[in-house]
Amino acid sequence: MALTLYQYDISPFCDKVRRACHYKRLAYTTVEVLPSKRGAFKKISPTGKFPALADGGRIIIDSTNILDHLEQIAPEPSLTPASARDAALATLLEDWADESLYFFDLTMRNWPQNRAWFVADLLRHESGLTKALLGKIIPGALRKIAVTQGLGRKSEPDVVADLSRLYGALDALLEGSDFLAGPRLSRGDLGVFAMVFVLARTVEGKAQLEARPRLAAWFGRVDALTAQAETAA
Ligand SMILES: N[C@@H](CCC(=O)N[C@@H](CS)C(=O)NCC(=O)O)C(=O)O
């Protein structure tokens, strides 16, 4: 079994998949997709989105479908809680992180005080002229997506207040529990972690996490269980 992950290194969805592989001790190789060359990968991901995972002749797109696949090929340790109620919560949390929390990252990382590192990181693998061109285009393109989605129409303080409410809810889920859905690490934790991780690279997301010691402790716990250096060969 040879797993190849087609990825953007900085994408939280790709991070979710990498961490699931580390947790399950699955070896994989990565192919970095350059933003300027993503057309060349149309056959791998017809939606144009990454991660995509190749397993032998099979290609799976979308991080949630990829986690389903990893659960099948490496059932232990499981990322699906044993109780049906906890499993349902894990499913909902993973989807909420992918489809809602992600847009806090997309919106906030494009704020002027956060933009420099993000654009530099995204274009790290690009060469000179392309890097300069894309560096000019990307902030506007991201802004368009954030405005269409809705968060991009709110003021910065209102977005931070929304994030604060949500982090408060996550913190409350950790009352009496080390993990968000059930007694062990689940894909709900992984999905949420991947977004909290990239949000912590914004000034405001970092402050919101640090203001909640219980949430910050959960963050460290999930990181320790899923980081490459700790778990993979
Ligand atoms: N639902 C997808 C979302 C993947 C996604 O949006 N990936 C972004 C990178 S963070 C992407 O490929 N964007 C390129 C595009 O939208 O064209 C998943 O869970 O894998």
PDB file of N, CA and C and ligand atoms in Angstrom, residues 8 10-14 16-17 38 45 47-52 61-66 94 98-99 102-103 105-106 109 122 145 195, ligand 1:
ATOM      1  N   TYR A   8      -1.524  21.174  -0.583  1.00  0.00           N
ATOM      2  CA  TYR A   8      -0.889  22.457  -0.311  1.00  0.00           C
ATOM      3  C   TYR A   8      -0.387  22.325   1.119  1.00  0.00           C
ATOM      4  N   ILE A  10       0.317  24.317   3.415  1.00  0.00           N
ATOM      5  CA  ILE A  10      -0.258  25.140   4.488  1.00  0.00           C
ATOM      6  C   ILE A  10      -1.763  24.933   4.666  1.00  0.00           C
ATOM      7  N   SER A  11      -2.384  24.113   3.826  1.00  0.00           N
ATOM      8  CA  SER A  11      -3.837  23.940   3.928  1.00  0.00           C
ATOM      9  C   SER A  11      -4.229  23.169   5.191  1.00  0.00           C
ATOM     10  N   PRO A  12      -5.200  23.678   5.955  1.00  0.00           N
ATOM     11  CA  PRO A  12      -5.639  22.945   7.145  1.00  0.00           C
ATOM     12  C   PRO A  12      -6.279  21.594   6.807  1.00  0.00           C
ATOM     13  N   PHE A  13      -6.906  21.505   5.634  1.00  0.00           N
ATOM     14  CA  PHE A  13      -7.522  20.223   5.241  1.00  0.00           C
ATOM     15  C   PHE A  13      -6.426  19.170   5.006  1.00  0.00           C
ATOM     16  N   CYS A  14      -5.310  19.623   4.425  1.00  0.00           N
ATOM     17  CA  CYS A  14      -4.184  18.710   4.190  1.00  0.00           C
ATOM     18  C   CYS A  14      -3.541  18.338   5.527  1.00  0.00           C
ATOM     19  N   LYS A  16      -5.075  18.097   8.346  1.00  0.00           N
ATOM     20  CA  LYS A  16      -5.989  17.112   8.969  1.00  0.00           C
ATOM     21  C   LYS A  16      -5.641  15.698   8.492  1.00  0.00           C
ATOM     22  N   VAL A  17      -5.436  15.560   7.183  1.00  0.00           N
ATOM     23  CA  VAL A  17      -5.121  14.238   6.615  1.00  0.00           C
ATOM     24  C   VAL A  17      -3.752  13.752   7.076  1.00  0.00           C
ATOM     25  N   ARG A  38      -1.862  24.474 -10.663  1.00  0.00           N
ATOM     26  CA  ARG A  38      -2.841  23.489 -10.206  1.00  0.00           C
ATOM     27  C   ARG A  38      -3.649  22.897 -11.359  1.00  0.00           C
ATOM     28  N   SER A  45      -7.460  15.874  -9.187  1.00  0.00           N
ATOM     29  CA  SER A  45      -8.595  16.458  -8.474  1.00  0.00           C
ATOM     30  C   SER A  45      -9.429  17.298  -9.430  1.00  0.00           C
ATOM     31  N   THR A  47     -12.149  18.676  -9.020  1.00  0.00           N
ATOM     32  CA  THR A  47     -12.758  19.853  -8.372  1.00  0.00           C
ATOM     33  C   THR A  47     -11.742  20.982  -8.230  1.00  0.00           C
ATOM     34  N   GLY A  48     -10.457  20.681  -8.444  1.00  0.00           N
ATOM     35  CA  GLY A  48      -9.422  21.702  -8.291  1.00  0.00           C
ATOM     36  C   GLY A  48      -9.045  21.947  -6.841  1.00  0.00           C
ATOM     37  N   LYS A  49      -9.627  21.146  -5.931  1.00  0.00           N
ATOM     38  CA  LYS A  49      -9.330  21.327  -4.499  1.00  0.00           C
ATOM     39  C   LYS A  49      -8.425  20.217  -4.001  1.00  0.00           C
ATOM     40  N   PHE A  50      -7.643  20.574  -3.008  1.00  0.00           N
ATOM     41  CA  PHE A  50      -6.738  19.610  -2.380  1.00  0.00           C
ATOM     42  C   PHE A  50      -6.913  19.693  -0.878  1.00  0.00           C
ATOM     43  N   PRO A  51      -6.768  18.576  -0.165  1.00  0.00           N
ATOM     44  CA  PRO A  51      -6.037  17.358  -0.467  1.00  0.00           C
ATOM     45  C   PRO A  51      -6.763  16.396  -1.414  1.00  0.00           C
ATOM     46  N   ALA A  52      -5.910  15.592  -2.117  1.00  0.00           N
ATOM     47  CA  ALA A  52      -6.361  14.397  -2.822  1.00  0.00           C
ATOM     48  C   ALA A  52      -5.377  13.294  -2.437  1.00  0.00           C
ATOM     49  N   ILE A  61     -10.779  12.345  -3.167  1.00  0.00           N
ATOM     50  CA  ILE A  61     -10.682  13.783  -2.901  1.00  0.00           C
ATOM     51  C   ILE A  61     -11.620  14.139  -1.751  1.00  0.00           C
ATOM     52  N   ASP A  62     -11.285  15.221  -1.100  1.00  0.00           N
ATOM     53  CA  ASP A  62     -11.981  15.764   0.072  1.00  0.00           C
ATOM     54  C   ASP A  62     -11.472  15.088   1.358  1.00  0.00           C
ATOM     55  N   SER A  63     -11.037  15.924   2.276  1.00  0.00           N
ATOM     56  CA  SER A  63     -10.403  15.400   3.500  1.00  0.00           C
ATOM     57  C   SER A  63     -11.326  14.471   4.285  1.00  0.00           C
ATOM     58  N   THR A  64     -12.634  14.733   4.257  1.00  0.00           N
ATOM     59  CA  THR A  64     -13.561  13.874   5.011  1.00  0.00           C
ATOM     60  C   THR A  64     -13.625  12.483   4.375  1.00  0.00           C
ATOM     61  N   ASN A  65     -13.716  12.445   3.049  1.00  0.00           N
ATOM     62  CA  ASN A  65     -13.716  11.142   2.362  1.00  0.00           C
ATOM     63  C   ASN A  65     -12.384  10.427   2.548  1.00  0.00           C
ATOM     64  N   ILE A  66     -11.312  11.223   2.593  1.00  0.00           N
ATOM     65  CA  ILE A  66      -9.990  10.611   2.799  1.00  0.00           C
ATOM     66  C   ILE A  66      -9.925   9.988   4.194  1.00  0.00           C
ATOM     67  N   GLU A  94     -16.546  17.812  12.698  1.00  0.00           N
ATOM     68  CA  GLU A  94     -15.623  17.797  11.558  1.00  0.00           C
ATOM     69  C   GLU A  94     -16.209  18.628  10.419  1.00  0.00           C
ATOM     70  N   ASP A  98     -14.817  22.168   8.814  1.00  0.00           N
ATOM     71  CA  ASP A  98     -14.485  22.280   7.379  1.00  0.00           C
ATOM     72  C   ASP A  98     -15.297  23.379   6.692  1.00  0.00           C
ATOM     73  N   GLU A  99     -16.558  23.448   7.033  1.00  0.00           N
ATOM     74  CA  GLU A  99     -17.472  24.276   6.240  1.00  0.00           C
ATOM     75  C   GLU A  99     -17.785  25.628   6.868  1.00  0.00           C
ATOM     76  N   TYR A 102     -13.475  27.139   8.963  1.00  0.00           N
ATOM     77  CA  TYR A 102     -12.473  27.423   7.927  1.00  0.00           C
ATOM     78  C   TYR A 102     -12.584  28.861   7.415  1.00  0.00           C
ATOM     79  N   PHE A 103     -13.802  29.369   7.327  1.00  0.00           N
ATOM     80  CA  PHE A 103     -13.971  30.709   6.762  1.00  0.00           C
ATOM     81  C   PHE A 103     -13.502  31.810   7.709  1.00  0.00           C
ATOM     82  N   ASP A 105     -10.660  31.393   9.282  1.00  0.00           N
ATOM     83  CA  ASP A 105      -9.254  31.411   8.869  1.00  0.00           C
ATOM     84  C   ASP A 105      -9.099  32.176   7.562  1.00  0.00           C
ATOM     85  N   LEU A 106      -9.932  31.814   6.576  1.00  0.00           N
ATOM     86  CA  LEU A 106      -9.809  32.448   5.255  1.00  0.00           C
ATOM     87  C   LEU A 106      -9.986  33.972   5.345  1.00  0.00           C
ATOM     88  N   ARG A 109      -6.920  35.564   8.041  1.00  0.00           N
ATOM     89  CA  ARG A 109      -5.521  35.543   7.601  1.00  0.00           C
ATOM     90  C   ARG A 109      -5.263  36.586   6.517  1.00  0.00           C
ATOM     91  N   LEU A 122       2.180  30.621   1.424  1.00  0.00           N
ATOM     92  CA  LEU A 122       1.438  29.999   0.315  1.00  0.00           C
ATOM     93  C   LEU A 122       2.297  29.931  -0.939  1.00  0.00           C
ATOM     94  N   ILE A 145     -13.907  35.805  -1.977  1.00  0.00           N
ATOM     95  CA  ILE A 145     -14.527  34.599  -1.420  1.00  0.00           C
ATOM     96  C   ILE A 145     -15.142  34.915  -0.046  1.00  0.00           C
ATOM     97  N   MET A 195      -8.181  23.675  12.029  1.00  0.00           N
ATOM     98  CA  MET A 195      -8.585  25.077  11.830  1.00  0.00           C
ATOM     99  C   MET A 195      -8.054  25.971  12.952  1.00  0.00           C
TER     100      MET A 195
HETATM  101  N1  LIG B   1     -13.927  20.171   1.506  1.00  0.00           N
HETATM  102  C1  LIG B   1     -12.565  20.099   1.019  1.00  0.00           C
HETATM  103  C2  LIG B   1     -11.973  21.495   1.030  1.00  0.00           C
HETATM  104  C3  LIG B   1     -10.563  21.533   0.461  1.00  0.00           C
HETATM  105  C4  LIG B   1     -10.155  22.968   0.149  1.00  0.00           C
HETATM  106  O1  LIG B   1     -10.972  23.900   0.099  1.00  0.00           O
HETATM  107  N2  LIG B   1      -8.861  23.128  -0.123  1.00  0.00           N
HETATM  108  C5  LIG B   1      -8.375  24.420  -0.513  1.00  0.00           C
HETATM  109  C6  LIG B   1      -7.024  24.682   0.119  1.00  0.00           C
HETATM  110  S1  LIG B   1      -7.181  25.090   1.827  1.00  0.00           S
HETATM  111  C7  LIG B   1      -8.196  24.438  -2.017  1.00  0.00           C
HETATM  112  O2  LIG B   1      -7.807  23.438  -2.614  1.00  0.00           O
HETATM  113  N3  LIG B   1      -8.454  25.587  -2.645  1.00  0.00           N
HETATM  114  C8  LIG B   1      -8.244  25.768  -4.041  1.00  0.00           C
HETATM  115  C9  LIG B   1      -9.490  26.197  -4.749  1.00  0.00           C
HETATM  116  O3  LIG B   1     -10.525  26.385  -4.090  1.00  0.00           O
HETATM  117  O4  LIG B   1      -9.424  26.328  -5.960  1.00  0.00           O
HETATM  118  C10 LIG B   1     -11.786  19.132   1.896  1.00  0.00           C
HETATM  119  O5  LIG B   1     -12.197  18.888   3.044  1.00  0.00           O
HETATM  120  O6  LIG B   1     -10.791  18.568   1.423  1.00  0.00           O
END
